[in-house]
Amino acid sequence: MEQKLQQPPQEVLRDKGITAVGCIVDTDAFVRAEAFYDLIEEFSLRPNAVKIIGYKRDFDTASPYAIQMFGDKDLGKKGQIENGYVMEFLSREYDMLINYYTDDNLMMKLLSVKTPARLRVGFGSVDAKINDLILNTPLDDFKTFKTELKKYLTVFQEI
């Protein structure tokens, strides 16, 4: 498992500009994961441009959630992720992957490196090799995160 994390994150060749956004969200620390749908309006994206998957240490697969979820139980014996939602998330290519978590968590890091994305955004408390852009905003202050993200994407001429 550790060797998978040592591999460079999966990159994709896509034109500059943000049209597809993936979000990995620690829903134990940030419960309003659906707030990422605000990025559709903020960045003038297509309605289905944002895909969110939430991580919860212990989640009941029978309980309804507003977003697709995964947890520690979804990790197979050989480090393979065994969750249909995760497999669907990984099957897409993203212009930007937002790693919205601050805990150094194996499952979220594994999903982060396996997700095909051109630009990765996250927090400084997580392994710096995973993210291209690190924002040091409080996890619970999504408004500031969104403002800072927009500022940097404008500087990088992505939006």
Short mmCIF file of N, CA and C in Angstrom, two decimals:
data_model
loop_
_atom_site.label_atom_id
_atom_site.label_comp_id
_atom_site.label_asym_id
_atom_site.label_seq_id
_atom_site.Cartn_x
_atom_site.Cartn_y
_atom_site.Cartn_z
N MET A 1 0.83 -1.19 0.00
CA MET A 1 0.00 0.00 0.00
C MET A 1 0.87 1.25 0.00
N GLU A 2 1.89 1.29 0.85
CA GLU A 2 2.78 2.46 0.91
C GLU A 2 3.45 2.71 -0.43
N GLN A 3 3.78 1.64 -1.16
CA GLN A 3 4.44 1.83 -2.46
C GLN A 3 3.51 2.51 -3.45
N LYS A 4 2.20 2.27 -3.35
CA LYS A 4 1.25 2.96 -4.23
C LYS A 4 1.24 4.46 -3.94
N LEU A 5 1.42 4.80 -2.67
CA LEU A 5 1.45 6.21 -2.29
C LEU A 5 2.74 6.89 -2.72
N GLN A 6 3.81 6.11 -2.90
CA GLN A 6 5.09 6.68 -3.32
C GLN A 6 5.13 6.96 -4.82
N GLN A 7 4.22 6.34 -5.57
CA GLN A 7 4.15 6.59 -7.01
C GLN A 7 3.63 8.01 -7.23
N PRO A 8 4.07 8.66 -8.32
CA PRO A 8 3.54 10.00 -8.57
C PRO A 8 2.05 9.95 -8.86
N PRO A 9 1.31 11.00 -8.48
CA PRO A 9 -0.13 11.02 -8.76
C PRO A 9 -0.39 10.86 -10.26
N GLN A 10 -1.52 10.25 -10.58
CA GLN A 10 -1.87 10.02 -11.97
C GLN A 10 -2.23 11.34 -12.64
N GLU A 11 -1.48 11.69 -13.68
CA GLU A 11 -1.70 12.94 -14.39
C GLU A 11 -2.47 12.68 -15.68
N VAL A 12 -3.06 13.72 -16.20
CA VAL A 12 -3.77 13.64 -17.48
C VAL A 12 -3.34 14.81 -18.35
N LEU A 13 -3.41 14.62 -19.63
CA LEU A 13 -3.12 15.69 -20.57
C LEU A 13 -4.44 16.28 -21.01
N ARG A 14 -4.75 17.44 -20.49
CA ARG A 14 -5.97 18.15 -20.84
C ARG A 14 -5.58 19.59 -21.11
N ASP A 15 -6.36 20.25 -21.94
CA ASP A 15 -6.11 21.66 -22.22
C ASP A 15 -6.30 22.50 -20.97
N LYS A 16 -5.62 23.63 -20.94
CA LYS A 16 -5.75 24.56 -19.82
C LYS A 16 -7.20 25.03 -19.72
N GLY A 17 -7.64 25.28 -18.52
CA GLY A 17 -9.02 25.69 -18.28
C GLY A 17 -9.72 24.64 -17.42
N ILE A 18 -10.57 25.09 -16.55
CA ILE A 18 -11.27 24.19 -15.62
C ILE A 18 -12.66 23.88 -16.18
N THR A 19 -12.88 22.63 -16.56
CA THR A 19 -14.21 22.19 -17.02
C THR A 19 -14.71 20.98 -16.26
N ALA A 20 -13.80 20.26 -15.59
CA ALA A 20 -14.19 19.08 -14.82
C ALA A 20 -13.44 19.10 -13.48
N VAL A 21 -14.20 19.03 -12.38
CA VAL A 21 -13.63 19.13 -11.04
C VAL A 21 -14.03 17.91 -10.22
N GLY A 22 -13.04 17.28 -9.61
CA GLY A 22 -13.28 16.18 -8.68
C GLY A 22 -12.97 16.66 -7.27
N CYS A 23 -13.76 16.22 -6.30
CA CYS A 23 -13.56 16.64 -4.91
C CYS A 23 -13.57 15.42 -4.00
N ILE A 24 -12.49 15.26 -3.24
CA ILE A 24 -12.43 14.23 -2.20
C ILE A 24 -12.56 14.96 -0.89
N VAL A 25 -13.63 14.68 -0.14
CA VAL A 25 -13.96 15.47 1.04
C VAL A 25 -14.02 14.58 2.28
N ASP A 26 -13.33 14.99 3.33
CA ASP A 26 -13.40 14.30 4.62
C ASP A 26 -14.68 14.77 5.31
N THR A 27 -15.73 13.97 5.21
CA THR A 27 -17.03 14.39 5.77
C THR A 27 -17.08 14.24 7.29
N ASP A 28 -16.07 13.61 7.89
CA ASP A 28 -16.00 13.60 9.35
C ASP A 28 -15.58 14.98 9.86
N ALA A 29 -14.78 15.70 9.06
CA ALA A 29 -14.27 17.01 9.46
C ALA A 29 -15.05 18.16 8.83
N PHE A 30 -15.64 17.93 7.65
CA PHE A 30 -16.39 18.97 6.94
C PHE A 30 -17.68 18.34 6.44
N VAL A 31 -18.77 18.58 7.15
CA VAL A 31 -20.02 17.87 6.87
C VAL A 31 -20.79 18.44 5.68
N ARG A 32 -20.49 19.66 5.23
CA ARG A 32 -21.23 20.28 4.14
C ARG A 32 -20.57 20.04 2.78
N ALA A 33 -20.27 18.80 2.46
CA ALA A 33 -19.57 18.47 1.22
C ALA A 33 -20.31 18.95 -0.03
N GLU A 34 -21.63 19.01 0.04
CA GLU A 34 -22.40 19.47 -1.13
C GLU A 34 -22.13 20.95 -1.44
N ALA A 35 -21.45 21.66 -0.55
CA ALA A 35 -21.07 23.06 -0.80
C ALA A 35 -20.18 23.18 -2.04
N PHE A 36 -19.50 22.09 -2.40
CA PHE A 36 -18.63 22.13 -3.58
C PHE A 36 -19.42 22.33 -4.86
N TYR A 37 -20.71 22.06 -4.84
CA TYR A 37 -21.54 22.34 -6.02
C TYR A 37 -21.60 23.84 -6.30
N ASP A 38 -21.28 24.67 -5.29
CA ASP A 38 -21.21 26.13 -5.49
C ASP A 38 -20.17 26.50 -6.54
N LEU A 39 -19.17 25.63 -6.73
CA LEU A 39 -18.12 25.91 -7.71
C LEU A 39 -18.66 25.96 -9.13
N ILE A 40 -19.79 25.29 -9.37
CA ILE A 40 -20.41 25.31 -10.70
C ILE A 40 -20.74 26.75 -11.09
N GLU A 41 -21.40 27.45 -10.18
CA GLU A 41 -21.76 28.85 -10.45
C GLU A 41 -20.54 29.76 -10.36
N GLU A 42 -19.71 29.53 -9.35
CA GLU A 42 -18.54 30.38 -9.11
C GLU A 42 -17.58 30.41 -10.31
N PHE A 43 -17.40 29.26 -10.96
CA PHE A 43 -16.46 29.14 -12.08
C PHE A 43 -17.15 28.99 -13.43
N SER A 44 -18.47 29.21 -13.46
CA SER A 44 -19.27 29.10 -14.69
C SER A 44 -19.07 27.75 -15.39
N LEU A 45 -19.30 26.68 -14.63
CA LEU A 45 -19.12 25.33 -15.16
C LEU A 45 -20.45 24.73 -15.61
N ARG A 46 -20.38 23.66 -16.37
CA ARG A 46 -21.58 22.90 -16.74
C ARG A 46 -22.20 22.31 -15.47
N PRO A 47 -23.50 22.05 -15.47
CA PRO A 47 -24.16 21.54 -14.26
C PRO A 47 -23.56 20.24 -13.72
N ASN A 48 -23.04 19.38 -14.58
CA ASN A 48 -22.51 18.09 -14.10
C ASN A 48 -20.98 18.09 -14.02
N ALA A 49 -20.36 19.27 -13.98
CA ALA A 49 -18.90 19.37 -14.03
C ALA A 49 -18.21 19.01 -12.71
N VAL A 50 -18.93 19.04 -11.60
CA VAL A 50 -18.33 18.77 -10.29
C VAL A 50 -18.78 17.40 -9.78
N LYS A 51 -17.80 16.55 -9.46
CA LYS A 51 -18.07 15.23 -8.88
C LYS A 51 -17.48 15.21 -7.48
N ILE A 52 -18.29 14.86 -6.51
CA ILE A 52 -17.86 14.85 -5.11
C ILE A 52 -17.95 13.43 -4.57
N ILE A 53 -16.90 13.03 -3.85
CA ILE A 53 -16.96 11.77 -3.12
C ILE A 53 -16.51 12.05 -1.69
N GLY A 54 -17.27 11.58 -0.74
CA GLY A 54 -17.00 11.86 0.66
C GLY A 54 -16.41 10.66 1.38
N TYR A 55 -15.49 10.94 2.27
CA TYR A 55 -14.89 9.90 3.11
C TYR A 55 -15.47 10.01 4.51
N LYS A 56 -15.85 8.88 5.06
CA LYS A 56 -16.34 8.80 6.44
C LYS A 56 -15.77 7.53 7.03
N ARG A 57 -15.08 7.64 8.15
CA ARG A 57 -14.42 6.46 8.74
C ARG A 57 -15.38 5.30 8.88
N ASP A 58 -16.49 5.55 9.51
CA ASP A 58 -17.52 4.51 9.69
C ASP A 58 -18.81 5.02 9.09
N PHE A 59 -19.21 4.42 7.99
CA PHE A 59 -20.48 4.86 7.42
C PHE A 59 -21.33 3.63 7.13
N ASP A 60 -22.62 3.84 7.25
CA ASP A 60 -23.60 2.79 7.03
C ASP A 60 -24.02 2.85 5.56
N THR A 61 -23.73 1.78 4.82
CA THR A 61 -24.06 1.78 3.39
C THR A 61 -25.57 1.85 3.16
N ALA A 62 -26.36 1.51 4.16
CA ALA A 62 -27.82 1.54 4.00
C ALA A 62 -28.39 2.94 4.24
N SER A 63 -27.61 3.82 4.88
CA SER A 63 -28.10 5.17 5.17
C SER A 63 -27.99 6.05 3.93
N PRO A 64 -28.97 6.93 3.73
CA PRO A 64 -28.90 7.84 2.58
C PRO A 64 -27.93 8.99 2.86
N TYR A 65 -27.12 9.32 1.87
CA TYR A 65 -26.21 10.45 1.96
C TYR A 65 -26.45 11.35 0.76
N ALA A 66 -26.18 12.64 0.90
CA ALA A 66 -26.39 13.59 -0.18
C ALA A 66 -25.36 13.41 -1.30
N ILE A 67 -24.21 12.81 -0.96
CA ILE A 67 -23.15 12.58 -1.95
C ILE A 67 -22.71 11.12 -1.88
N GLN A 68 -21.91 10.69 -2.84
CA GLN A 68 -21.38 9.34 -2.82
C GLN A 68 -20.31 9.24 -1.74
N MET A 69 -20.26 8.09 -1.06
CA MET A 69 -19.38 7.94 0.10
C MET A 69 -18.46 6.73 -0.04
N PHE A 70 -17.33 6.79 0.69
CA PHE A 70 -16.45 5.63 0.85
C PHE A 70 -15.84 5.69 2.24
N GLY A 71 -15.30 4.55 2.67
CA GLY A 71 -14.72 4.49 4.00
C GLY A 71 -13.64 3.44 4.08
N ASP A 72 -13.11 3.25 5.28
CA ASP A 72 -12.01 2.31 5.49
C ASP A 72 -12.38 0.88 5.11
N LYS A 73 -13.65 0.52 5.24
CA LYS A 73 -14.09 -0.85 4.92
C LYS A 73 -13.99 -1.16 3.43
N ASP A 74 -13.81 -0.12 2.60
CA ASP A 74 -13.76 -0.30 1.15
C ASP A 74 -12.37 -0.66 0.63
N LEU A 75 -11.42 -0.84 1.53
CA LEU A 75 -10.07 -1.20 1.12
C LEU A 75 -9.91 -2.71 1.18
N GLY A 76 -9.59 -3.32 0.02
CA GLY A 76 -9.42 -4.77 -0.05
C GLY A 76 -8.07 -5.21 0.49
N LYS A 77 -7.86 -6.51 0.48
CA LYS A 77 -6.65 -7.10 1.06
C LYS A 77 -5.37 -6.66 0.38
N LYS A 78 -5.39 -6.44 -0.92
CA LYS A 78 -4.17 -6.11 -1.65
C LYS A 78 -4.09 -4.62 -1.99
N GLY A 79 -4.75 -3.80 -1.20
CA GLY A 79 -4.70 -2.36 -1.41
C GLY A 79 -5.61 -1.88 -2.52
N GLN A 80 -6.52 -2.74 -2.97
CA GLN A 80 -7.48 -2.36 -4.00
C GLN A 80 -8.71 -1.76 -3.34
N ILE A 81 -9.24 -0.73 -3.95
CA ILE A 81 -10.45 -0.11 -3.43
C ILE A 81 -11.65 -0.86 -3.98
N GLU A 82 -12.54 -1.26 -3.08
CA GLU A 82 -13.69 -2.07 -3.46
C GLU A 82 -14.99 -1.31 -3.19
N ASN A 83 -15.23 -0.28 -4.01
CA ASN A 83 -16.42 0.53 -3.86
C ASN A 83 -16.77 1.04 -5.26
N GLY A 84 -17.98 0.74 -5.72
CA GLY A 84 -18.40 1.13 -7.06
C GLY A 84 -18.37 2.64 -7.28
N TYR A 85 -18.74 3.42 -6.24
CA TYR A 85 -18.71 4.87 -6.37
C TYR A 85 -17.27 5.36 -6.59
N VAL A 86 -16.33 4.77 -5.85
CA VAL A 86 -14.93 5.16 -6.00
C VAL A 86 -14.43 4.78 -7.39
N MET A 87 -14.79 3.59 -7.86
CA MET A 87 -14.35 3.15 -9.19
C MET A 87 -14.89 4.10 -10.27
N GLU A 88 -16.13 4.53 -10.12
CA GLU A 88 -16.71 5.49 -11.07
C GLU A 88 -15.97 6.82 -10.99
N PHE A 89 -15.67 7.28 -9.79
CA PHE A 89 -14.93 8.53 -9.59
C PHE A 89 -13.56 8.44 -10.26
N LEU A 90 -12.88 7.31 -10.11
CA LEU A 90 -11.55 7.12 -10.68
C LEU A 90 -11.58 6.95 -12.20
N SER A 91 -12.71 6.60 -12.77
CA SER A 91 -12.80 6.36 -14.21
C SER A 91 -12.86 7.67 -15.01
N ARG A 92 -13.02 8.77 -14.34
CA ARG A 92 -13.12 10.07 -15.01
C ARG A 92 -11.78 10.80 -14.96
N GLU A 93 -11.60 11.74 -15.89
CA GLU A 93 -10.43 12.62 -15.87
C GLU A 93 -10.89 14.01 -15.44
N TYR A 94 -10.07 14.64 -14.62
CA TYR A 94 -10.43 15.95 -14.07
C TYR A 94 -9.37 16.99 -14.44
N ASP A 95 -9.83 18.21 -14.66
CA ASP A 95 -8.89 19.32 -14.81
C ASP A 95 -8.32 19.68 -13.45
N MET A 96 -9.17 19.57 -12.43
CA MET A 96 -8.73 19.91 -11.07
C MET A 96 -9.32 18.91 -10.08
N LEU A 97 -8.46 18.43 -9.19
CA LEU A 97 -8.88 17.57 -8.09
C LEU A 97 -8.67 18.36 -6.80
N ILE A 98 -9.73 18.50 -6.02
CA ILE A 98 -9.64 19.19 -4.74
C ILE A 98 -9.59 18.13 -3.65
N ASN A 99 -8.47 18.10 -2.92
CA ASN A 99 -8.29 17.18 -1.80
C ASN A 99 -8.65 17.94 -0.53
N TYR A 100 -9.94 17.89 -0.17
CA TYR A 100 -10.43 18.69 0.94
C TYR A 100 -10.38 17.89 2.24
N TYR A 101 -9.16 17.71 2.71
CA TYR A 101 -8.96 17.00 3.98
C TYR A 101 -7.61 17.43 4.55
N THR A 102 -7.51 17.39 5.88
CA THR A 102 -6.27 17.77 6.54
C THR A 102 -5.66 16.61 7.31
N ASP A 103 -6.41 15.54 7.53
CA ASP A 103 -5.86 14.38 8.22
C ASP A 103 -4.98 13.58 7.27
N ASP A 104 -3.90 13.08 7.78
CA ASP A 104 -2.99 12.24 6.98
C ASP A 104 -3.58 10.84 6.94
N ASN A 105 -4.61 10.67 6.10
CA ASN A 105 -5.41 9.45 6.06
C ASN A 105 -5.06 8.62 4.83
N LEU A 106 -4.75 7.36 5.03
CA LEU A 106 -4.33 6.47 3.96
C LEU A 106 -5.35 6.34 2.84
N MET A 107 -6.62 6.16 3.17
CA MET A 107 -7.65 5.98 2.14
C MET A 107 -7.81 7.22 1.27
N MET A 108 -7.84 8.38 1.88
CA MET A 108 -8.01 9.60 1.10
C MET A 108 -6.77 9.88 0.25
N LYS A 109 -5.58 9.63 0.81
CA LYS A 109 -4.35 9.83 0.05
C LYS A 109 -4.28 8.85 -1.12
N LEU A 110 -4.68 7.60 -0.89
CA LEU A 110 -4.66 6.60 -1.96
C LEU A 110 -5.58 7.03 -3.10
N LEU A 111 -6.79 7.46 -2.75
CA LEU A 111 -7.73 7.92 -3.77
C LEU A 111 -7.16 9.15 -4.50
N SER A 112 -6.50 10.03 -3.77
CA SER A 112 -5.92 11.24 -4.37
C SER A 112 -4.87 10.90 -5.42
N VAL A 113 -3.98 9.96 -5.12
CA VAL A 113 -2.92 9.65 -6.09
C VAL A 113 -3.43 8.83 -7.26
N LYS A 114 -4.53 8.10 -7.07
CA LYS A 114 -5.07 7.27 -8.15
C LYS A 114 -6.02 8.03 -9.08
N THR A 115 -6.47 9.20 -8.66
CA THR A 115 -7.41 9.98 -9.47
C THR A 115 -6.67 10.72 -10.59
N PRO A 116 -7.09 10.52 -11.84
CA PRO A 116 -6.44 11.23 -12.95
C PRO A 116 -6.85 12.70 -12.98
N ALA A 117 -5.86 13.58 -12.72
CA ALA A 117 -6.14 15.02 -12.68
C ALA A 117 -4.93 15.80 -13.16
N ARG A 118 -5.20 16.95 -13.78
CA ARG A 118 -4.13 17.82 -14.28
C ARG A 118 -3.59 18.73 -13.18
N LEU A 119 -4.47 19.22 -12.31
CA LEU A 119 -4.09 20.12 -11.23
C LEU A 119 -4.71 19.61 -9.94
N ARG A 120 -3.89 19.54 -8.88
CA ARG A 120 -4.36 19.04 -7.58
C ARG A 120 -4.22 20.15 -6.54
N VAL A 121 -5.30 20.35 -5.79
CA VAL A 121 -5.34 21.42 -4.78
C VAL A 121 -5.65 20.78 -3.43
N GLY A 122 -4.91 21.20 -2.41
CA GLY A 122 -5.16 20.65 -1.08
C GLY A 122 -4.57 21.53 0.00
N PHE A 123 -4.32 20.91 1.15
CA PHE A 123 -3.85 21.62 2.33
C PHE A 123 -2.43 21.21 2.68
N GLY A 124 -1.70 22.11 3.34
CA GLY A 124 -0.31 21.88 3.69
C GLY A 124 -0.08 20.78 4.71
N SER A 125 -1.09 20.42 5.47
CA SER A 125 -0.91 19.39 6.50
C SER A 125 -0.84 17.99 5.92
N VAL A 126 -1.16 17.84 4.63
CA VAL A 126 -1.13 16.55 3.96
C VAL A 126 0.16 16.49 3.14
N ASP A 127 0.63 15.30 2.84
CA ASP A 127 1.83 15.08 2.05
C ASP A 127 1.89 16.04 0.86
N ALA A 128 2.89 16.89 0.82
CA ALA A 128 3.00 17.93 -0.21
C ALA A 128 3.15 17.35 -1.62
N LYS A 129 3.61 16.10 -1.74
CA LYS A 129 3.78 15.49 -3.07
C LYS A 129 2.45 15.22 -3.75
N ILE A 130 1.38 15.19 -2.99
CA ILE A 130 0.06 14.88 -3.54
C ILE A 130 -0.55 16.09 -4.25
N ASN A 131 -0.25 17.29 -3.77
CA ASN A 131 -0.91 18.51 -4.28
C ASN A 131 0.06 19.41 -5.04
N ASP A 132 -0.46 20.04 -6.10
CA ASP A 132 0.30 21.04 -6.86
C ASP A 132 0.14 22.42 -6.25
N LEU A 133 -1.04 22.70 -5.73
CA LEU A 133 -1.35 23.99 -5.11
C LEU A 133 -1.82 23.72 -3.69
N ILE A 134 -1.17 24.39 -2.73
CA ILE A 134 -1.52 24.20 -1.32
C ILE A 134 -2.11 25.50 -0.79
N LEU A 135 -3.33 25.41 -0.26
CA LEU A 135 -4.00 26.57 0.34
C LEU A 135 -4.03 26.38 1.85
N ASN A 136 -3.61 27.39 2.57
CA ASN A 136 -3.60 27.31 4.03
C ASN A 136 -4.77 28.08 4.60
N THR A 137 -5.97 27.56 4.34
CA THR A 137 -7.19 28.14 4.90
C THR A 137 -7.75 27.13 5.90
N PRO A 138 -8.57 27.59 6.84
CA PRO A 138 -9.19 26.63 7.76
C PRO A 138 -10.15 25.71 7.00
N LEU A 139 -10.16 24.44 7.35
CA LEU A 139 -11.01 23.45 6.68
C LEU A 139 -12.49 23.83 6.81
N ASP A 140 -12.87 24.41 7.92
CA ASP A 140 -14.29 24.73 8.13
C ASP A 140 -14.71 26.08 7.52
N ASP A 141 -13.78 26.77 6.85
CA ASP A 141 -14.08 28.06 6.23
C ASP A 141 -14.08 27.90 4.70
N PHE A 142 -15.14 27.31 4.19
CA PHE A 142 -15.22 27.02 2.75
C PHE A 142 -15.25 28.31 1.92
N LYS A 143 -15.86 29.36 2.45
CA LYS A 143 -15.95 30.61 1.70
C LYS A 143 -14.56 31.16 1.40
N THR A 144 -13.68 31.16 2.41
CA THR A 144 -12.31 31.64 2.21
C THR A 144 -11.55 30.71 1.26
N PHE A 145 -11.74 29.41 1.41
CA PHE A 145 -11.10 28.45 0.49
C PHE A 145 -11.50 28.75 -0.95
N LYS A 146 -12.78 28.94 -1.17
CA LYS A 146 -13.30 29.21 -2.51
C LYS A 146 -12.72 30.52 -3.08
N THR A 147 -12.63 31.55 -2.24
CA THR A 147 -12.07 32.84 -2.66
C THR A 147 -10.60 32.70 -3.04
N GLU A 148 -9.83 32.01 -2.19
CA GLU A 148 -8.40 31.81 -2.46
C GLU A 148 -8.19 30.96 -3.71
N LEU A 149 -9.00 29.92 -3.86
CA LEU A 149 -8.89 29.05 -5.02
C LEU A 149 -9.15 29.85 -6.30
N LYS A 150 -10.19 30.65 -6.28
CA LYS A 150 -10.52 31.46 -7.46
C LYS A 150 -9.39 32.42 -7.79
N LYS A 151 -8.80 33.01 -6.75
CA LYS A 151 -7.70 33.95 -6.95
C LYS A 151 -6.52 33.25 -7.66
N TYR A 152 -6.13 32.08 -7.17
CA TYR A 152 -5.00 31.38 -7.77
C TYR A 152 -5.32 30.84 -9.16
N LEU A 153 -6.53 30.36 -9.38
CA LEU A 153 -6.90 29.86 -10.71
C LEU A 153 -6.91 31.00 -11.72
N THR A 154 -7.26 32.20 -11.27
CA THR A 154 -7.22 33.36 -12.15
C THR A 154 -5.77 33.71 -12.50
N VAL A 155 -4.89 33.70 -11.49
CA VAL A 155 -3.47 33.98 -11.72
C VAL A 155 -2.88 32.95 -12.70
N PHE A 156 -3.25 31.69 -12.54
CA PHE A 156 -2.76 30.62 -13.42
C PHE A 156 -3.46 30.60 -14.78
N GLN A 157 -4.40 31.54 -14.97
CA GLN A 157 -5.19 31.65 -16.19
C GLN A 157 -5.94 30.34 -16.50
N GLU A 158 -6.51 29.78 -15.46
CA GLU A 158 -7.32 28.56 -15.60
C GLU A 158 -8.80 28.90 -15.71
N ILE A 159 -9.20 30.04 -15.17
CA ILE A 159 -10.61 30.46 -15.27
C ILE A 159 -10.67 31.89 -15.77
#
